[in-house]
Short mmCIF file of C-alpha atoms and ligand atoms in Angstrom, two decimals:
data_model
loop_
_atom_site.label_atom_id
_atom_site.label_comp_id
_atom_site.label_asym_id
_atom_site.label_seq_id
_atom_site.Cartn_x
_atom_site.Cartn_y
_atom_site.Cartn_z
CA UNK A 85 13.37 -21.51 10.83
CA UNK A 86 10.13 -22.58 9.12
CA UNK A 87 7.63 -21.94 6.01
CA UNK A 88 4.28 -22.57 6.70
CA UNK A 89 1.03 -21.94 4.69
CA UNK A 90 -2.02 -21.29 6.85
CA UNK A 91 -5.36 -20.88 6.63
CA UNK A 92 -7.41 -18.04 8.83
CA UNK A 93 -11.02 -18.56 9.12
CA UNK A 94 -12.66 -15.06 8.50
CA UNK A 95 -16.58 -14.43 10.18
CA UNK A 96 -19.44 -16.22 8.02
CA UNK A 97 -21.39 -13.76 6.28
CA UNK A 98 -24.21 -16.49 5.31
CA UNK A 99 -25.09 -19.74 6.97
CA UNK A 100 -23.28 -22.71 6.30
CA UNK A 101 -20.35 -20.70 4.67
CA UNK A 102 -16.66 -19.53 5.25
CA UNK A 103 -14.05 -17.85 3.64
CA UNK A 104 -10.09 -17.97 4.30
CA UNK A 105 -7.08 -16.05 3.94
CA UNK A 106 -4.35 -17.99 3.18
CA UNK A 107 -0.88 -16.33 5.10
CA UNK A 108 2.83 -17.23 3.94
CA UNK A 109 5.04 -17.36 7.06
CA UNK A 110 8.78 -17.62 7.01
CA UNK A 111 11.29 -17.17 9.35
CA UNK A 112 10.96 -17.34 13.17
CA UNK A 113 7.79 -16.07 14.73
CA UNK A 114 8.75 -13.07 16.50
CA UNK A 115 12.25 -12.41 15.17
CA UNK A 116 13.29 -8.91 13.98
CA UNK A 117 13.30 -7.48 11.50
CA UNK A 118 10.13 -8.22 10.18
CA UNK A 119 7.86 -7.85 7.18
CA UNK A 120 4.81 -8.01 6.13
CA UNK A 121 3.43 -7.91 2.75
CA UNK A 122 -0.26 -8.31 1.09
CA UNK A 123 -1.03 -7.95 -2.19
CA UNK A 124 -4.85 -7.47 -3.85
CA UNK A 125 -6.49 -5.80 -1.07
CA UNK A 126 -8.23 -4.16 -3.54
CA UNK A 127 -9.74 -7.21 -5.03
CA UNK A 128 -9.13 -6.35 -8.60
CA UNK A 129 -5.60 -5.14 -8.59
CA UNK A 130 -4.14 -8.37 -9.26
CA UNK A 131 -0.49 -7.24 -10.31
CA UNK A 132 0.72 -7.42 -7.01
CA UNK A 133 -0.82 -10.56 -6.04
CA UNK A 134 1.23 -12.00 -9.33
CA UNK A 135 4.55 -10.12 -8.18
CA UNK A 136 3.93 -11.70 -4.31
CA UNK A 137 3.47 -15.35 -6.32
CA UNK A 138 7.20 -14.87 -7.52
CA UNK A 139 8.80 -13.24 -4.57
CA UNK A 140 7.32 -17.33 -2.15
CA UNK A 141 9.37 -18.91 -4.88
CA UNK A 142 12.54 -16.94 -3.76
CA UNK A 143 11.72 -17.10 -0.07
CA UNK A 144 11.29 -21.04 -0.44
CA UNK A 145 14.62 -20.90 -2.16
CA UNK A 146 16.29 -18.90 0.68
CA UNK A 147 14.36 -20.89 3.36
CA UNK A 148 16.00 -24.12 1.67
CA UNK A 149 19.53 -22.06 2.01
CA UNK A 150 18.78 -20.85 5.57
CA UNK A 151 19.06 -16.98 4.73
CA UNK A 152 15.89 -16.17 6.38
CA UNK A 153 17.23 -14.25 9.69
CA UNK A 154 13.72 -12.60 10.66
CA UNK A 155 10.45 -13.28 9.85
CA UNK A 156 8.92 -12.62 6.90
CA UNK A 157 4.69 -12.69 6.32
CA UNK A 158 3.38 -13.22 2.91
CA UNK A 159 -0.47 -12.63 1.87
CA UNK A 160 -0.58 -12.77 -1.96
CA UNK A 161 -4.51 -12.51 -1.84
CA UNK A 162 -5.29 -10.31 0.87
CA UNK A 163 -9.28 -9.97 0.38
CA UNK A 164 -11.65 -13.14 -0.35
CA UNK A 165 -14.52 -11.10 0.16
CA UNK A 166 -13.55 -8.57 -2.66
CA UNK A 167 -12.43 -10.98 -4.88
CA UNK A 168 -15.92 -13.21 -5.03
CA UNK A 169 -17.77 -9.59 -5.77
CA UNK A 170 -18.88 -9.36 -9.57
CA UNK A 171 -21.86 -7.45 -11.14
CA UNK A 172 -22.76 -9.07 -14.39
CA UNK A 173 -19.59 -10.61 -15.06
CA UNK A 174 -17.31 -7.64 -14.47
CA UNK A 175 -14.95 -7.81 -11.32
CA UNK A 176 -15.76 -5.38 -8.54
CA UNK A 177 -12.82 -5.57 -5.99
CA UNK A 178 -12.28 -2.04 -4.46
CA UNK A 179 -15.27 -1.30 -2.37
CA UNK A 180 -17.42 -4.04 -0.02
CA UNK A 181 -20.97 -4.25 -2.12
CA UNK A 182 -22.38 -4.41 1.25
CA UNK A 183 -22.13 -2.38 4.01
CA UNK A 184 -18.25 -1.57 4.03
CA UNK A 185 -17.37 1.15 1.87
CA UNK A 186 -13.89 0.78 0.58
CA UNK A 187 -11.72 -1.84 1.25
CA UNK A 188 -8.13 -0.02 2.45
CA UNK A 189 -10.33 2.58 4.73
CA UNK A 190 -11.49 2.87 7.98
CA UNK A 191 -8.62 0.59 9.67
CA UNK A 192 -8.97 0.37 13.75
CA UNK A 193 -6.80 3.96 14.24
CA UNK A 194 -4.38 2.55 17.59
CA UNK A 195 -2.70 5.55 17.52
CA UNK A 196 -5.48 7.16 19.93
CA UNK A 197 -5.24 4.68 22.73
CA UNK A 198 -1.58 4.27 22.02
CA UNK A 199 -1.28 7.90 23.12
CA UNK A 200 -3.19 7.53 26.37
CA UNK A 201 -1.50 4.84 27.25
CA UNK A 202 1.99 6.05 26.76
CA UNK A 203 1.32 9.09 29.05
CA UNK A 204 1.60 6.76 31.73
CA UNK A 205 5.29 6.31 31.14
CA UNK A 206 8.68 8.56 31.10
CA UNK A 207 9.70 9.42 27.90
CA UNK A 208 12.83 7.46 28.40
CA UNK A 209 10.90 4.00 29.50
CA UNK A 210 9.43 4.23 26.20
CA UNK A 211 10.97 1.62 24.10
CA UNK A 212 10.30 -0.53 20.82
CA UNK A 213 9.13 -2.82 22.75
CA UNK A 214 6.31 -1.58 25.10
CA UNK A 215 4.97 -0.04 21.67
CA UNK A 216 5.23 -3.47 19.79
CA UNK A 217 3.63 -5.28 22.77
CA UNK A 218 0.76 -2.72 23.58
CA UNK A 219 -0.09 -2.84 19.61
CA UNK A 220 -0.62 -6.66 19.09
CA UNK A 221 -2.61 -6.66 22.73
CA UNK A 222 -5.35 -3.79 21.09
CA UNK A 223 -5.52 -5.61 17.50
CA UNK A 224 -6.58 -9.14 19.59
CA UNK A 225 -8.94 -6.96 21.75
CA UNK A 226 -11.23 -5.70 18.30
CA UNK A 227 -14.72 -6.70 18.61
CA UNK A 228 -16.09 -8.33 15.80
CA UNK A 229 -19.87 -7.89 14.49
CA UNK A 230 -18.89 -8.28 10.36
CA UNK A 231 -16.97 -10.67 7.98
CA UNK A 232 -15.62 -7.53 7.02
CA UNK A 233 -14.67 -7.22 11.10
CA UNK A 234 -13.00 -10.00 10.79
CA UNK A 235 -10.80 -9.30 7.69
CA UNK A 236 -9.37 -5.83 8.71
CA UNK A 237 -8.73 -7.56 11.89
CA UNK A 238 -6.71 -10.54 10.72
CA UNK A 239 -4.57 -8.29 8.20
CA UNK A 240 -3.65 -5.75 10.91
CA UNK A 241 -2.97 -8.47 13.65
CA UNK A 242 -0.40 -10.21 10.80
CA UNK A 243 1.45 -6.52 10.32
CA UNK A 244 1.10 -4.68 13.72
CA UNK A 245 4.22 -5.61 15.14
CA UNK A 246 6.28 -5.69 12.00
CA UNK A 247 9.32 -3.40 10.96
CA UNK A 248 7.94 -3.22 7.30
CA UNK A 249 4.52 -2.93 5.99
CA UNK A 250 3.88 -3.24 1.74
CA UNK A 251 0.38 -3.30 0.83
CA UNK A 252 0.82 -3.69 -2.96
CA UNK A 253 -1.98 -2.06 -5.24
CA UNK A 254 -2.27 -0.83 -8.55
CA UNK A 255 -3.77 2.26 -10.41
CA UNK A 256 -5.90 1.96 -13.61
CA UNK A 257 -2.93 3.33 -16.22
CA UNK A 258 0.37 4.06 -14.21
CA UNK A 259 4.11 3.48 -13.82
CA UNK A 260 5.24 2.09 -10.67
CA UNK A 261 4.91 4.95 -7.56
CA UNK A 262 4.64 4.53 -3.90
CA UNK A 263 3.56 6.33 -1.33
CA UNK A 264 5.34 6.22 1.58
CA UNK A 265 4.10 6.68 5.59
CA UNK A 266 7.43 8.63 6.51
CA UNK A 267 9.78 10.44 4.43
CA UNK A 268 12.49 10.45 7.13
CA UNK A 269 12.71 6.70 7.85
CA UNK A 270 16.28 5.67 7.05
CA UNK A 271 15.30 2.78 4.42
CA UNK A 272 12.72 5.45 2.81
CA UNK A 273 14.43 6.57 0.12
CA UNK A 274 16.16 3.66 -0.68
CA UNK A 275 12.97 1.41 -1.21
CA UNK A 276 11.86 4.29 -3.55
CA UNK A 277 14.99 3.49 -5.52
CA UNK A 278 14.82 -0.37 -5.17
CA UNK A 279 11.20 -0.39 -6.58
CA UNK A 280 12.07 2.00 -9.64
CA UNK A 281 9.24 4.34 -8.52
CA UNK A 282 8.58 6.75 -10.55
CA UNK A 283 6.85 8.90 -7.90
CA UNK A 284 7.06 8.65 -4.16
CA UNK A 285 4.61 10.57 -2.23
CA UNK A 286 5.52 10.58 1.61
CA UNK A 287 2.84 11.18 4.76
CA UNK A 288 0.15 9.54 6.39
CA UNK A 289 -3.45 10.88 6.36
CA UNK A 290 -6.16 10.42 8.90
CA UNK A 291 -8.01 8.48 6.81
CA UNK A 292 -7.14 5.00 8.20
CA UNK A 293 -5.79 3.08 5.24
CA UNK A 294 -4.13 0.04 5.69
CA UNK A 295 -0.40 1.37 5.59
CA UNK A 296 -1.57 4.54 7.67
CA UNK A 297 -3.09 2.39 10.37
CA UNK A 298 0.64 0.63 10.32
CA UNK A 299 2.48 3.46 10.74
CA UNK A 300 0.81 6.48 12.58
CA UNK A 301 1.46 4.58 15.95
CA UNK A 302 5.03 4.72 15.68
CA UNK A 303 4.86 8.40 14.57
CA UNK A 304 2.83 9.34 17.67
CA UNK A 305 4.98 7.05 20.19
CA UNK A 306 8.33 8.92 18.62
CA UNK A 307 6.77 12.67 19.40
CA UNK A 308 5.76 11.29 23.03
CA UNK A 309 9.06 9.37 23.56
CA UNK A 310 10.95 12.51 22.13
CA UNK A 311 12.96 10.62 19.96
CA UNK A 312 12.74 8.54 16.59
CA UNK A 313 12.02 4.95 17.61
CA UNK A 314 12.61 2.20 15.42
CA UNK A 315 9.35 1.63 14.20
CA UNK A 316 7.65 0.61 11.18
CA UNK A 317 8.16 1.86 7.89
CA UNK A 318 4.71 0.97 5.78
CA UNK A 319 4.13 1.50 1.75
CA UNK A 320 1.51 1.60 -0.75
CA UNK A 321 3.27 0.37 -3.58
CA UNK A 322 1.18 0.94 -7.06
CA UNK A 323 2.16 -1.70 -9.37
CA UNK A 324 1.34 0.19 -12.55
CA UNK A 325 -2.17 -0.44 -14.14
CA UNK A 326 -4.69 -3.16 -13.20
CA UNK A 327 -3.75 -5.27 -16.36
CA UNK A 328 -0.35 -5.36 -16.35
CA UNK A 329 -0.21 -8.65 -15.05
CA UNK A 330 3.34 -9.73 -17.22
CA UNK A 331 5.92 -12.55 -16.40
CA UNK A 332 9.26 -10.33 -16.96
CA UNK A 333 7.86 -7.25 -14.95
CA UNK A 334 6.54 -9.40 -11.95
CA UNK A 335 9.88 -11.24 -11.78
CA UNK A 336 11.46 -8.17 -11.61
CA UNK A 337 9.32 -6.55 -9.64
CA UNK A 338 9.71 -9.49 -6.69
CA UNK A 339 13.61 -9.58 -7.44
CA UNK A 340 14.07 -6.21 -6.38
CA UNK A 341 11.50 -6.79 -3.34
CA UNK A 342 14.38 -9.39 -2.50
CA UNK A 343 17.04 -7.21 -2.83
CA UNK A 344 15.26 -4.50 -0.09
CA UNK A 345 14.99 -7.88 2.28
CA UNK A 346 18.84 -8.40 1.60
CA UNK A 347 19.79 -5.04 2.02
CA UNK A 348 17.77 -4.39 5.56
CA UNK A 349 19.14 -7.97 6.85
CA UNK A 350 15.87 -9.97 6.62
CA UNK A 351 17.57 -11.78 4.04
CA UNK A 352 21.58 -12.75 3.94
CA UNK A 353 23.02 -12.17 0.70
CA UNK A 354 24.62 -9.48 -0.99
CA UNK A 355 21.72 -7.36 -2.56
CA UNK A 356 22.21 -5.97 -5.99
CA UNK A 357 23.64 -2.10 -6.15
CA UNK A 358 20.91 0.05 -5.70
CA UNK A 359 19.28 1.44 -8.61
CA UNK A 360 19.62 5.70 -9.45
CA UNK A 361 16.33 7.25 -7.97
CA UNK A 362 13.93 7.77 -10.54
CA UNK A 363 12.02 10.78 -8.26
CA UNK A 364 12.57 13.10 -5.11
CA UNK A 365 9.92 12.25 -2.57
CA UNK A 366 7.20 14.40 -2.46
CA UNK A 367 4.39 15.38 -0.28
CA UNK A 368 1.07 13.94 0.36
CA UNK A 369 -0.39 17.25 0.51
CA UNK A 370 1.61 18.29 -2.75
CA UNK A 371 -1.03 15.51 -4.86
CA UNK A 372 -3.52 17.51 -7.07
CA UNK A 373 -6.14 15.51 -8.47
CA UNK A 374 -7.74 16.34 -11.64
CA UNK A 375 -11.51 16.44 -11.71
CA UNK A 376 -13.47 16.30 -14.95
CA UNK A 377 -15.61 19.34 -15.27
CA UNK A 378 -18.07 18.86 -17.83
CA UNK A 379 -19.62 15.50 -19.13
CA UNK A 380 -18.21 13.92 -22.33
CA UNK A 381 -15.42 11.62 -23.78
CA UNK A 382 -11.51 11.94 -21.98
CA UNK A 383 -8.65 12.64 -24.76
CA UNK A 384 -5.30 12.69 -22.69
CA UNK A 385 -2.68 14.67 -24.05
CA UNK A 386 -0.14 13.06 -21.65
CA UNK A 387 1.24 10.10 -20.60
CA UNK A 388 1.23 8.79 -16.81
CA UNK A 389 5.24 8.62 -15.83
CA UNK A 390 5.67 12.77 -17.58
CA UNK A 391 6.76 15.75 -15.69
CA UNK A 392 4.09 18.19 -15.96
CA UNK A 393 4.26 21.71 -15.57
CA UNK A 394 1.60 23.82 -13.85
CA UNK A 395 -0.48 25.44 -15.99
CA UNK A 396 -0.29 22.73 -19.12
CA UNK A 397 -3.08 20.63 -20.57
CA UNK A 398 -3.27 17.06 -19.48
CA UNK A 399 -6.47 16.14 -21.07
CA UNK A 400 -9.45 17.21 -23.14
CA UNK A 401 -13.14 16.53 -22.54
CA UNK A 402 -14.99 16.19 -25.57
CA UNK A 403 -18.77 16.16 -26.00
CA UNK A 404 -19.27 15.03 -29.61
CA UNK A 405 -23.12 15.80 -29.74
CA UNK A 406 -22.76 19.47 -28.99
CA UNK A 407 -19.06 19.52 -30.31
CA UNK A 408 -18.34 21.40 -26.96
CA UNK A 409 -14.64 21.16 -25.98
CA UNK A 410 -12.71 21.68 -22.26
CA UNK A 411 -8.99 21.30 -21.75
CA UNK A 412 -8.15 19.82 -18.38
CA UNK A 413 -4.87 21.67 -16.92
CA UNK A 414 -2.64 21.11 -13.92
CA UNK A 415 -2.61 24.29 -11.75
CA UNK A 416 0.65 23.52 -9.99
CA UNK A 417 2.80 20.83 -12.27
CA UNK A 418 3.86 17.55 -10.57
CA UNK A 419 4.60 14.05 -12.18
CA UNK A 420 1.73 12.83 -13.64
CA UNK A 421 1.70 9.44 -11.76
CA UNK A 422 -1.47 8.16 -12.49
CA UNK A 423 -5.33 8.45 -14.85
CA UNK A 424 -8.24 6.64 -15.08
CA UNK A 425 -9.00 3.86 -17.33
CA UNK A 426 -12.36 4.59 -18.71
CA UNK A 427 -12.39 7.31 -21.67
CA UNK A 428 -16.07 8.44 -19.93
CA UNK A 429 -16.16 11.82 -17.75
CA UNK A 430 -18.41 12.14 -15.40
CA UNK A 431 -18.47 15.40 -13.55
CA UNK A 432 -16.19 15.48 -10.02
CA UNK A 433 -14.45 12.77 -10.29
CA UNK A 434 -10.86 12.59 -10.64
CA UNK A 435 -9.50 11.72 -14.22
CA UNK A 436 -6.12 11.82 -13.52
CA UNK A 437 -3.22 12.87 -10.56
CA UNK A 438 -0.35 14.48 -10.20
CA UNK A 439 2.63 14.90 -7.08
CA UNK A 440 3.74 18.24 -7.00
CA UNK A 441 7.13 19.08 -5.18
CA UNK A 442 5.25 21.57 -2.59
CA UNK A 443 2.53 21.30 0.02
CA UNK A 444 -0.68 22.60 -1.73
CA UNK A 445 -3.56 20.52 -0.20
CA UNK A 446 -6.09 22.25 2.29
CA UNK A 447 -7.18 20.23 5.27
CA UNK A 448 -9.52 18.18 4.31
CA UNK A 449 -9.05 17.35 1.38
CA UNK A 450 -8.86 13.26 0.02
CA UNK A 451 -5.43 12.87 -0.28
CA UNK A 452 -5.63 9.53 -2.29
CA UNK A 453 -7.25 8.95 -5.27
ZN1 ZN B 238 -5.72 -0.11 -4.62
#
């Protein structure tokens, strides 16, 4: 059993320079179970990265006490490129000013030749294994032209083959929610509970983010093998709003991280009792995203964290020069789990969001915000 801090070299974007990611590993290298966490993948969603700085501290602890019985990958600071992006002083973390777009889409999607290359076997020959192996062999075989290349490719190689996948982000004004790749997995509803979500939104969308390029694999490889296999269970977790960065709430926040490693056997130790749920788990497709309509200056009416119900007013756009007025409703209810920070509309985007109970979403349509 080992910790060791090391340092990947990511693809020079200018002459004469480098960037590194700097990777926590504990545990055996290749022991089960495994996770794998990241935090500030979006660059400027730094309460996670915080939480991940409190949650080494315990893992040195229980490395020093020998509780570590799989292995367990850290990245508190998940995006170098991200976080050296700033336009006149104000931090610009979620999208790649260059060419990239933003930074949790567009993961390599293995699920495509993961399917071809399961068709080969019987549906009984298909174990954990043969997935796990096939995986890490297509992450080392990306080509590389970008730094950004380089990045995606390092984060997915470090969580490929791992039983647990948290990416932790945050929204602009929120409570804690997660959404979840897989409603069924047996530890699902339980790490809703152990993070005190106050939403938790369950599917995977084709839009390659980080936690859906984890986890669509293993849902394909289960519908070819005809059974569930044990594969990986991956979560956005939104650590409420980008500046609550607070010592209690972090410490908390990575002691009951600890508790879901105790309580899946990463960890020995007796976990504390699980904590009531907070939510059902909802659907992806049952999000509804409010969009302002009008230009003008956002009132809200309601607080992230509140049970809406469809049909009530959520906010109010206000233009004061021509003293126009709009009300912003909900057309199907949900918890409101997140809004925007700024108090400026600007028309089509999304002011605020909402998981409803049902499936309402057409094909199509972004699922995150
Ligand atoms: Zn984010």
């Amino acid at each position: 059993m080992t910790h060791q801090i090391q340092y990947e070299c990511l693809l020079p974007s200018a002459p004469g320079t480098s960037r590194t990611v700097g990777i926590h590993r504990f545990g055996v290298p290749g022991a089960l179970p495994k996770i794998y966490l990241q935090g500030a993948l979006h660059a400027d969603e730094l309460p996670g990265a915080y939480i991940l700085h409190h949650l080494i501290e315990r893992l040195r602890e229980a490395y020093r006490a020998g509780a570590i019985n799989g292995e367990i990958v850290v990245v508190p600071l998940a995006n170098p490129i991200g976080l050296a992006q700033r336009i006149q002083a104000i931090h610009a973390g979620r999208s790649d000013l260059g060419l990239g777009g933003n930074f949790n889409r567009s993961y390599t999607d293995l699920s495509v030749p993961l399917h071809q290359y399961l068709g080969r076997f019987a549906a009984e020959d298909i174990t954990e294994e043969t997935v796990r192996a096939f995986l890490k062999k297509e992450v080392d075989a990306i080509t590389l032209r970008t730094e950004l290349d380089s990045l995606k490719k390092t984060l997915l190689g470090l969580a490929i083959d791992a039983d647990y996948v948290f990416d932790l982000h945050c929204d602009d004004e929120a409570p804690v929610y997660v959404y979840l790749s897989d409603e069924s997995h047996p530890e699902a509803a339980s790490l809703a509970r152990d993070l005190g979500a106050r939403a938790a939104i369950a599917g995977t969308s084709e839009m390659a983010t980080f936690k859906d390029a984890c986890a669509r694999p293993w849902q394909i490889a289960s519908r070819i093998a005809g059974r569930p296999l044990h594969g990986c269970l991956a979560a956005t977790i939104e650590y409420r709003g980008t500046r609550d960065v607070n010592e209690e709430t972090a410490r908390m926040d990575a002691n009951r991280l600890f508790a879901f490693m105790q309580r899946v056997k990463i960890l020995d130790g007796e976990p504390e009792p699980l904590p009531p749920a907070l939510t059902p788990i909802t659907p992806l497709a049952g999000v509804e995203h409010l969009l302002a309509d009008r230009p003008g200056i956002i009132v809200f009416h309601r607080r992230p964290g509140e049970q809406i119900a469809a049909g009530e007013t959520v906010a109010e756009i206000v233009d004061p020069v021509s003293g126009d007025r709009g009300l912003v409703k909900t057309s199907h209810g949900g918890i409101l789990f997140g809004h925007v920070a700024t108090r400026l509309a600007v028309p089509g985007s999304t002011i605020a969001s909402l998981a409803g109970i049902s499936a309402r979403m057409q094909t199509g349509e972004e699922a995150y915000p």
